[in-house]
Tab-separated table of C-alpha atoms and ligand atoms in Angstrom:
chain	number	residue	atom	x	y	z
E	1	MET	CA	-16.507	21.021	24.863
E	2	VAL	CA	-15.429	18.464	21.860
E	3	THR	CA	-14.201	20.115	18.625
E	4	ALA	CA	-15.246	17.122	16.476
E	5	GLY	CA	-15.275	17.482	12.755
E	6	LYS	CA	-12.915	20.320	12.576
E	7	TYR	CA	-11.951	19.236	9.221
E	8	ILE	CA	-15.148	17.913	8.193
E	9	VAL	CA	-15.196	18.955	4.399
E	10	GLU	CA	-17.005	17.522	1.384
E	11	GLY	CA	-17.380	14.067	1.137
E	12	TYR	CA	-17.813	13.650	4.705
E	13	VAL	CA	-21.147	11.877	4.717
E	14	ASP	CA	-19.719	9.740	2.006
E	15	SER	CA	-16.739	8.860	4.126
E	16	VAL	CA	-18.820	7.592	7.247
E	17	LYS	CA	-20.825	5.408	4.741
E	18	ILE	CA	-17.908	3.679	2.831
E	19	ILE	CA	-16.099	3.271	6.631
E	20	GLU	CA	-19.294	1.582	7.641
E	21	LYS	CA	-19.391	-0.618	4.837
E	22	LEU	CA	-15.745	-1.710	4.923
E	23	SER	CA	-15.722	-2.114	8.808
E	24	ASN	CA	-18.711	-4.374	8.602
E	25	ALA	CA	-17.436	-6.366	5.673
E	26	PRO	CA	-16.322	-9.789	6.875
E	27	GLY	CA	-12.626	-10.290	5.546
E	28	VAL	CA	-9.725	-12.214	7.417
E	29	SER	CA	-6.634	-12.844	5.514
E	30	GLY	CA	-7.300	-14.963	2.351
E	31	PHE	CA	-11.020	-14.185	2.338
E	32	GLU	CA	-10.860	-10.509	1.433
E	33	ASP	CA	-13.721	-10.949	-1.081
E	34	ALA	CA	-16.281	-8.674	0.662
E	35	VAL	CA	-13.954	-5.932	1.217
E	36	VAL	CA	-12.865	-5.993	-2.510
E	37	GLN	CA	-16.203	-6.032	-3.763
E	38	THR	CA	-17.196	-3.079	-1.480
E	39	ALA	CA	-14.515	-1.118	-2.768
E	40	VAL	CA	-15.102	-2.000	-6.392
E	41	ASN	CA	-18.908	-1.087	-6.176
E	42	TYR	CA	-18.081	2.275	-4.407
E	43	LEU	CA	-15.352	3.507	-7.008
E	44	GLY	CA	-17.671	3.303	-9.926
E	45	LYS	CA	-16.781	3.927	-13.381
E	46	SER	CA	-13.887	6.233	-13.711
E	47	PHE	CA	-11.290	3.710	-12.984
E	48	GLU	CA	-9.351	0.844	-14.177
E	49	LEU	CA	-9.767	-2.163	-11.534
E	50	GLU	CA	-8.000	-5.176	-11.614
E	51	GLU	CA	-7.663	-8.067	-9.153
E	52	ASP	CA	-4.649	-10.566	-9.030
E	53	ARG	CA	-4.808	-14.275	-7.792
E	54	ILE	CA	-4.010	-13.339	-4.165
E	55	ARG	CA	-6.913	-11.035	-3.921
E	56	ASN	CA	-4.907	-7.432	-4.482
E	57	LEU	CA	-7.158	-4.856	-5.938
E	58	PHE	CA	-5.224	-2.601	-8.244
E	59	ILE	CA	-7.024	0.853	-8.815
E	60	HIS	CA	-5.948	3.417	-11.476
E	61	HIS	CA	-7.730	6.552	-12.306
E	62	SER	CA	-8.392	7.195	-15.750
E	63	LEU	CA	-7.216	10.771	-15.326
E	64	SER	CA	-3.612	9.437	-14.054
E	65	LYS	CA	-0.963	9.942	-16.886
E	66	LYS	CA	1.032	6.976	-17.437
E	67	ASN	CA	4.401	8.614	-18.370
E	68	LEU	CA	4.872	10.178	-14.872
E	69	PRO	CA	6.424	8.579	-11.751
E	70	LYS	CA	4.477	5.998	-10.007
E	71	VAL	CA	3.212	6.465	-6.761
E	72	MET	CA	1.808	3.492	-4.813
E	73	LEU	CA	-0.902	4.021	-2.211
E	74	ASP	CA	-1.354	0.759	-0.161
E	75	ALA	CA	-3.828	-0.180	2.614
E	76	HIS	CA	-4.315	-3.823	3.437
E	77	SER	CA	-7.783	-5.278	3.047
E	78	ASP	CA	-7.706	-7.982	5.196
E	79	GLU	CA	-8.447	-8.127	9.213
E	80	VAL	CA	-7.342	-10.385	12.173
E	81	GLY	CA	-9.647	-13.296	12.830
E	82	PHE	CA	-9.403	-17.032	12.925
E	83	MET	CA	-9.860	-20.161	11.073
E	84	ILE	CA	-11.474	-23.553	12.187
E	85	GLN	CA	-9.105	-26.069	12.953
E	86	SER	CA	-11.219	-29.130	13.880
E	87	ILE	CA	-14.521	-29.945	15.100
E	88	ASN	CA	-14.931	-31.575	18.751
E	89	ASN	CA	-17.388	-34.531	19.334
E	90	ASN	CA	-19.546	-32.130	21.435
E	91	GLY	CA	-19.996	-29.675	18.346
E	92	THR	CA	-17.807	-26.854	19.505
E	93	LEU	CA	-15.107	-25.732	17.124
E	94	LYS	CA	-11.171	-25.415	17.740
E	95	PHE	CA	-9.790	-22.676	15.718
E	96	LEU	CA	-6.286	-20.948	15.098
E	97	PRO	CA	-5.613	-17.238	15.129
E	98	LEU	CA	-5.350	-15.299	11.627
E	99	GLY	CA	-3.175	-12.535	12.616
E	100	GLY	CA	-1.942	-11.669	16.119
E	101	TRP	CA	-4.624	-11.611	18.960
E	102	ASN	CA	-4.230	-10.867	22.538
E	103	PRO	CA	-6.048	-14.325	24.012
E	104	GLN	CA	-7.178	-12.404	27.032
E	105	ALA	CA	-9.315	-10.118	24.640
E	106	LEU	CA	-11.354	-13.366	23.261
E	107	SER	CA	-13.210	-15.010	25.826
E	108	ALA	CA	-16.910	-14.396	25.789
E	109	HIS	CA	-17.073	-12.331	22.298
E	110	ALA	CA	-19.177	-12.978	19.435
E	111	VAL	CA	-18.063	-14.400	16.226
E	112	LYS	CA	-19.419	-15.374	12.752
E	113	ILE	CA	-18.245	-18.476	10.911
E	114	ARG	CA	-18.796	-18.846	7.051
E	115	ASN	CA	-20.166	-22.145	6.539
E	116	THR	CA	-20.255	-24.198	3.146
E	117	LYS	CA	-23.079	-22.693	1.839
E	118	GLY	CA	-21.704	-19.282	2.213
E	119	ASN	CA	-23.790	-18.359	5.012
E	120	TRP	CA	-22.370	-16.565	8.170
E	121	ILE	CA	-23.471	-18.503	11.448
E	122	GLN	CA	-23.334	-17.019	14.785
E	123	GLY	CA	-20.855	-18.259	17.566
E	124	VAL	CA	-19.473	-17.173	20.623
E	125	VAL	CA	-15.731	-17.794	22.112
E	126	ALA	CA	-16.650	-20.226	24.981
E	127	SER	CA	-15.883	-18.931	28.479
E	128	LYS	CA	-16.437	-20.839	31.498
E	129	PRO	CA	-18.727	-19.634	33.986
E	130	THR	CA	-17.346	-18.349	37.357
E	131	HIS	CA	-19.319	-21.488	38.974
E	132	PHE	CA	-17.043	-23.825	37.258
E	133	LEU	CA	-13.888	-22.228	37.694
E	134	THR	CA	-11.152	-23.486	40.440
E	135	PRO	CA	-9.156	-21.024	42.122
E	136	ASP	CA	-6.113	-21.857	39.915
E	137	GLU	CA	-8.037	-21.406	36.655
E	138	ILE	CA	-9.140	-17.715	37.863
E	139	LYS	CA	-5.369	-16.926	38.126
E	140	LYS	CA	-4.172	-18.673	34.906
E	141	PRO	CA	-3.794	-16.743	31.697
E	142	LEU	CA	-5.949	-17.876	28.791
E	143	ASP	CA	-4.563	-19.671	25.855
E	144	ILE	CA	-6.085	-19.969	22.483
E	145	SER	CA	-5.154	-23.622	22.048
E	146	THR	CA	-7.573	-24.534	24.687
E	147	MET	CA	-10.632	-22.210	23.551
E	148	VAL	CA	-13.397	-23.135	21.326
E	149	ILE	CA	-16.160	-21.333	19.392
E	150	ASP	CA	-19.739	-22.533	20.483
E	151	ILE	CA	-22.591	-22.147	17.936
E	152	GLY	CA	-25.070	-23.895	19.907
E	153	ALA	CA	-24.767	-27.448	18.327
E	154	THR	CA	-24.687	-30.406	20.631
E	155	SER	CA	-22.590	-32.969	18.282
E	156	LYS	CA	-20.036	-33.057	15.835
E	157	GLN	CA	-22.687	-34.378	13.415
E	158	GLU	CA	-25.103	-31.384	13.876
E	159	THR	CA	-22.206	-28.930	13.543
E	160	ALA	CA	-21.525	-30.654	9.972
E	161	GLU	CA	-25.066	-31.443	9.173
E	162	LEU	CA	-27.234	-28.755	10.495
E	163	PHE	CA	-24.691	-25.942	10.583
E	164	HIS	CA	-22.435	-26.940	7.383
E	165	ILE	CA	-19.434	-25.890	9.010
E	166	LYS	CA	-16.377	-27.656	8.084
E	167	ILE	CA	-12.692	-26.983	9.159
E	168	GLY	CA	-10.935	-24.481	7.198
E	169	ALA	CA	-13.940	-22.033	7.624
E	170	PRO	CA	-12.914	-18.428	8.131
E	171	VAL	CA	-13.969	-16.709	11.319
E	172	VAL	CA	-14.381	-12.750	11.906
E	173	PRO	CA	-15.383	-10.678	14.808
E	174	ASP	CA	-19.320	-10.243	15.131
E	175	VAL	CA	-19.371	-6.506	15.459
E	176	LYS	CA	-21.479	-3.972	13.911
E	177	PHE	CA	-20.418	-0.462	13.219
E	178	SER	CA	-21.762	2.665	14.647
E	179	HIS	CA	-21.152	6.432	14.341
E	180	ASP	CA	-21.680	9.107	16.784
E	181	GLU	CA	-22.110	12.230	14.535
E	182	LYS	CA	-22.181	14.891	17.253
E	183	LYS	CA	-18.653	13.711	18.638
E	184	GLY	CA	-17.457	12.461	15.316
E	185	LEU	CA	-16.606	9.065	16.972
E	186	LEU	CA	-16.403	5.655	15.058
E	187	PHE	CA	-16.901	2.244	16.834
E	188	GLY	CA	-16.503	-0.921	15.105
E	189	LYS	CA	-14.226	-3.653	14.211
E	190	ALA	CA	-11.338	-4.120	11.611
E	191	PHE	CA	-10.613	-0.391	11.648
E	192	ASP	CA	-6.804	-1.960	11.003
E	193	ASP	CA	-6.935	-1.518	8.242
E	194	ARG	CA	-10.513	-0.635	6.922
E	195	LEU	CA	-9.820	3.048	7.894
E	196	GLY	CA	-6.634	3.133	5.719
E	197	CYS	CA	-8.556	1.396	2.933
E	198	ALA	CA	-11.460	4.114	3.066
E	199	ALA	CA	-8.934	6.907	3.340
E	200	LEU	CA	-7.315	5.427	-0.118
E	201	LEU	CA	-10.560	5.031	-1.621
E	202	GLU	CA	-11.382	8.622	-0.707
E	203	VAL	CA	-8.184	9.808	-2.070
E	204	MET	CA	-8.788	8.058	-5.345
E	205	LYS	CA	-12.215	8.654	-5.777
E	206	HIS	CA	-12.072	12.594	-5.175
E	207	HIS	CA	-8.688	13.956	-5.210
E	208	ILE	CA	-6.998	12.415	-8.614
E	209	LYS	CA	-6.751	15.646	-10.639
E	210	LYS	CA	-5.165	15.936	-13.985
E	211	ASP	CA	-2.578	18.548	-12.469
E	212	LEU	CA	-1.007	15.725	-10.680
E	213	LYS	CA	2.579	15.337	-11.677
E	214	LEU	CA	2.342	11.628	-10.742
E	215	ASP	CA	0.693	8.644	-11.986
E	216	VAL	CA	-1.149	7.262	-8.940
E	217	TYR	CA	-1.858	3.485	-8.410
E	218	GLY	CA	-4.095	2.480	-5.138
E	219	VAL	CA	-3.799	-0.956	-3.913
E	220	LEU	CA	-5.999	-2.704	-1.370
E	221	SER	CA	-3.339	-5.401	-0.278
E	222	SER	CA	-4.249	-8.877	0.908
E	223	GLN	CA	-3.014	-11.136	3.722
E	224	GLU	CA	-1.096	-8.158	5.527
E	225	GLU	CA	-1.876	-9.784	8.823
E	226	LEU	CA	-0.185	-13.102	7.877
E	227	GLY	CA	3.135	-11.384	7.468
E	228	LEU	CA	2.943	-8.638	4.696
E	229	ARG	CA	1.910	-11.401	1.957
E	230	GLY	CA	-0.163	-9.534	-0.598
E	231	VAL	CA	2.030	-6.822	-1.025
E	232	ASN	CA	5.065	-8.953	-1.739
E	233	VAL	CA	2.900	-9.587	-4.998
E	234	SER	CA	1.258	-6.229	-5.586
E	235	VAL	CA	4.746	-4.180	-5.399
E	236	ARG	CA	6.173	-6.426	-8.090
E	237	LYS	CA	3.191	-5.656	-10.159
E	238	ILE	CA	3.208	-1.866	-9.745
E	239	LYS	CA	7.016	-1.268	-9.615
E	240	PRO	CA	6.356	2.129	-7.799
E	241	ASP	CA	8.724	5.052	-7.687
E	242	ILE	CA	7.542	6.161	-4.277
E	243	ALA	CA	4.940	4.973	-1.996
E	244	ILE	CA	2.563	5.943	0.975
E	245	VAL	CA	1.083	3.170	3.296
E	246	LEU	CA	-2.222	4.197	4.844
E	247	GLU	CA	-2.847	2.430	7.938
E	248	GLY	CA	-4.981	2.084	11.063
E	249	THR	CA	-2.024	2.368	13.883
E	250	PRO	CA	-2.427	1.389	17.644
E	251	ALA	CA	-3.505	4.210	19.709
E	252	ASP	CA	-1.454	4.395	22.889
E	253	ASP	CA	-3.120	7.105	24.708
E	254	THR	CA	-5.045	5.124	27.527
E	255	PHE	CA	-1.853	3.134	28.085
E	256	ASN	CA	1.091	5.711	27.893
E	257	SER	CA	1.943	8.653	30.157
E	258	ASN	CA	1.278	11.953	28.605
E	259	ASP	CA	4.831	12.715	27.509
E	260	ALA	CA	5.291	9.266	25.829
E	261	VAL	CA	1.918	9.121	23.579
E	262	GLN	CA	2.700	8.737	19.925
E	263	ALA	CA	-0.814	7.894	18.684
E	264	GLY	CA	-3.425	9.755	20.665
E	265	LEU	CA	-7.045	10.014	19.385
E	266	ARG	CA	-7.838	13.550	17.927
E	267	LYS	CA	-4.110	14.517	17.842
E	268	GLY	CA	-3.937	13.808	13.839
E	269	PRO	CA	-2.400	11.203	11.787
E	270	GLN	CA	0.670	9.392	12.873
E	271	ILE	CA	3.869	9.223	10.644
E	272	ARG	CA	6.378	6.488	11.572
E	273	HIS	CA	10.273	6.890	11.438
E	274	MET	CA	10.655	3.521	12.099
E	275	ASP	CA	9.107	0.415	13.538
E	276	LYS	CA	10.323	-3.299	13.976
E	277	SER	CA	9.989	-3.687	10.266
E	278	MET	CA	11.411	-0.601	8.511
E	279	LEU	CA	12.695	2.591	8.696
E	280	SER	CA	10.795	5.224	6.531
E	281	ASN	CA	13.011	7.229	3.890
E	282	PRO	CA	14.052	10.022	6.112
E	283	ARG	CA	14.066	12.613	3.355
E	284	PHE	CA	10.428	11.786	2.297
E	285	VAL	CA	9.588	11.697	6.109
E	286	LYS	CA	10.858	15.284	6.210
E	287	PHE	CA	8.870	16.300	3.202
E	288	ALA	CA	5.675	14.807	4.495
E	289	ILE	CA	6.111	16.629	7.982
E	290	ASP	CA	7.004	19.974	6.118
E	291	ILE	CA	3.677	19.711	4.285
E	292	ALA	CA	1.456	19.053	7.216
E	293	GLU	CA	3.114	21.992	8.945
E	294	LYS	CA	2.459	24.247	6.002
E	295	ASN	CA	-1.060	23.089	5.756
E	296	LYS	CA	-1.792	23.184	9.324
E	297	ILE	CA	-2.729	19.611	9.463
E	298	PRO	CA	-1.899	18.016	12.885
E	299	PHE	CA	-0.049	15.064	12.935
E	300	GLN	CA	2.076	12.853	15.476
E	301	GLU	CA	5.394	11.300	15.018
E	302	ALA	CA	6.410	7.570	16.217
E	303	VAL	CA	9.286	5.654	16.607
E	304	ARG	CA	8.127	2.197	17.565
E	305	SER	CA	10.031	-0.619	18.902
E	306	GLY	CA	7.319	-3.316	17.793
E	307	GLY	CA	4.912	-3.212	14.875
E	308	GLY	CA	5.217	-3.784	11.325
E	309	ASN	CA	3.429	-2.638	7.803
E	310	ASN	CA	3.622	-3.180	4.372
E	311	GLY	CA	5.906	-0.362	3.774
E	312	SER	CA	8.808	-2.631	4.825
E	313	VAL	CA	8.203	-4.885	1.820
E	314	ILE	CA	7.730	-1.865	-0.599
E	315	THR	CA	10.856	0.111	0.472
E	316	LEU	CA	13.021	-2.950	-0.282
E	317	HIS	CA	11.740	-3.309	-3.578
E	318	ASP	CA	14.089	-2.893	-6.662
E	319	ARG	CA	16.407	-0.110	-6.076
E	320	SER	CA	14.359	0.963	-3.068
E	321	VAL	CA	11.379	2.927	-3.182
E	322	PRO	CA	11.046	5.717	-0.759
E	323	THR	CA	8.084	5.006	1.726
E	324	ILE	CA	6.341	6.636	4.465
E	325	THR	CA	3.599	4.939	6.639
E	326	LEU	CA	0.575	7.218	7.860
E	327	GLY	CA	-1.851	5.918	10.418
E	328	ILE	CA	-4.959	6.942	11.804
E	329	PRO	CA	-4.653	6.297	15.499
E	330	VAL	CA	-7.246	3.217	16.590
E	331	ARG	CA	-7.756	2.311	20.013
E	332	TYR	CA	-8.014	-1.459	20.914
E	333	ILE	CA	-6.705	-2.470	17.589
E	334	HIS	CA	-6.573	-6.286	16.945
E	335	SER	CA	-9.529	-6.885	19.208
E	336	HIS	CA	-13.522	-6.864	18.306
E	337	ASN	CA	-14.224	-3.527	19.322
E	338	CYS	CA	-12.069	-0.314	17.863
E	339	ILE	CA	-12.761	3.438	18.528
E	340	ALA	CA	-11.429	6.068	16.100
E	341	THR	CA	-12.435	9.570	15.331
E	342	MET	CA	-13.624	11.413	12.205
E	343	GLU	CA	-11.308	14.126	12.547
E	344	ASP	CA	-8.293	11.913	12.522
E	345	PHE	CA	-9.533	10.177	9.467
E	346	ASN	CA	-10.277	13.558	7.544
E	347	ASN	CA	-6.649	14.753	8.595
E	348	MET	CA	-5.164	11.742	7.110
E	349	VAL	CA	-7.022	12.125	3.544
E	350	LYS	CA	-5.985	15.677	3.646
E	351	TRP	CA	-2.302	15.296	4.386
E	352	CYS	CA	-2.236	12.343	1.822
E	353	VAL	CA	-3.638	14.637	-0.717
E	354	GLU	CA	-1.249	17.693	0.047
E	355	ILE	CA	1.838	15.290	-0.145
E	356	LEU	CA	0.429	13.911	-3.687
E	357	LYS	CA	-0.165	17.460	-5.058
E	358	ASN	CA	3.362	18.466	-3.857
E	359	LEU	CA	5.389	15.832	-5.397
E	360	ASN	CA	7.199	15.948	-8.589
E	361	PRO	CA	9.623	13.725	-10.507
E	362	ASP	CA	12.928	15.784	-9.590
E	363	MET	CA	11.719	15.795	-5.667
E	364	ILE	CA	11.173	12.141	-5.952
E	365	GLU	CA	14.721	11.535	-7.463
E	366	SER	CA	16.202	13.525	-4.459
E	367	PHE	CA	14.916	11.329	-1.773
A	401	ZN	ZN1	-2.805	-2.908	9.756
């Protein structure tokens, strides 16, 4: 018996709707416009919203008091995708990845390309039918530099004049979000980091109350997948005293043996002690873990040899900003089709809110 939705509380239906919109929004690095617009539409009137020139969105609740220590909640708005590099004479498109992709996970998948008129054109990452494959080709791993996207054109001229596609066009996976309500399962693209964005919006929209001893700034940072670029700009504007990064984190429970799993579905949000890019402030980590235990919020701890996140930039800002990174486990991250659960999402929102409620200026100084 699946115990989905153990923590389904107020805002559940609302949460699924915003997750759906954010997941479906096309927004590779540098082209996060639809994600920002979705967030702005969702937040409504109680917020001061500001966008900078790299597409970072700053969210400040009118109830938040500006003379208190500043906490920065960060989630990145971009997703992994591609950019059209050149057009071949037969009408197919060469492309470069925006963000990290496993080349073996690309062939035969559907994509959408934005043309010069702003319309999204359907395409497929071409895959050679087995009939044409030589025995050597079958054994050889695929390489993105030899792949093309096919939009059904038959010449370079057609691609330009009928489809209006030029080089530099952004490309996103073509995947539609779906939700299995009974099992609390989410299927869709870009859960890294639209689940983090949705969690951030839920915290900002429903949980910023007058009695918080903090001034809370939400930031949807752009271009994370290209090397944490947007956050380099956003952290300088906020100048936070403390920060929480909300992520979609790679689930390992279908790859690792049981005792090595650090991001399993339905096991709660993950807190990172370290990844390749940062070491989380250990005192803040301990504080967050104590809060989770006290409130009976399930959580998972991770010590990762790889990975990277916006926290690495934030924590090195100014005289160092105590920073933790929380992540909703997402299976098959950085591919077309991701899987996550509503209970992990709800628990991350809950954990983040409890941390905010319990932080105060003295405590922040003690980290
Ligand atoms: Zn991410």
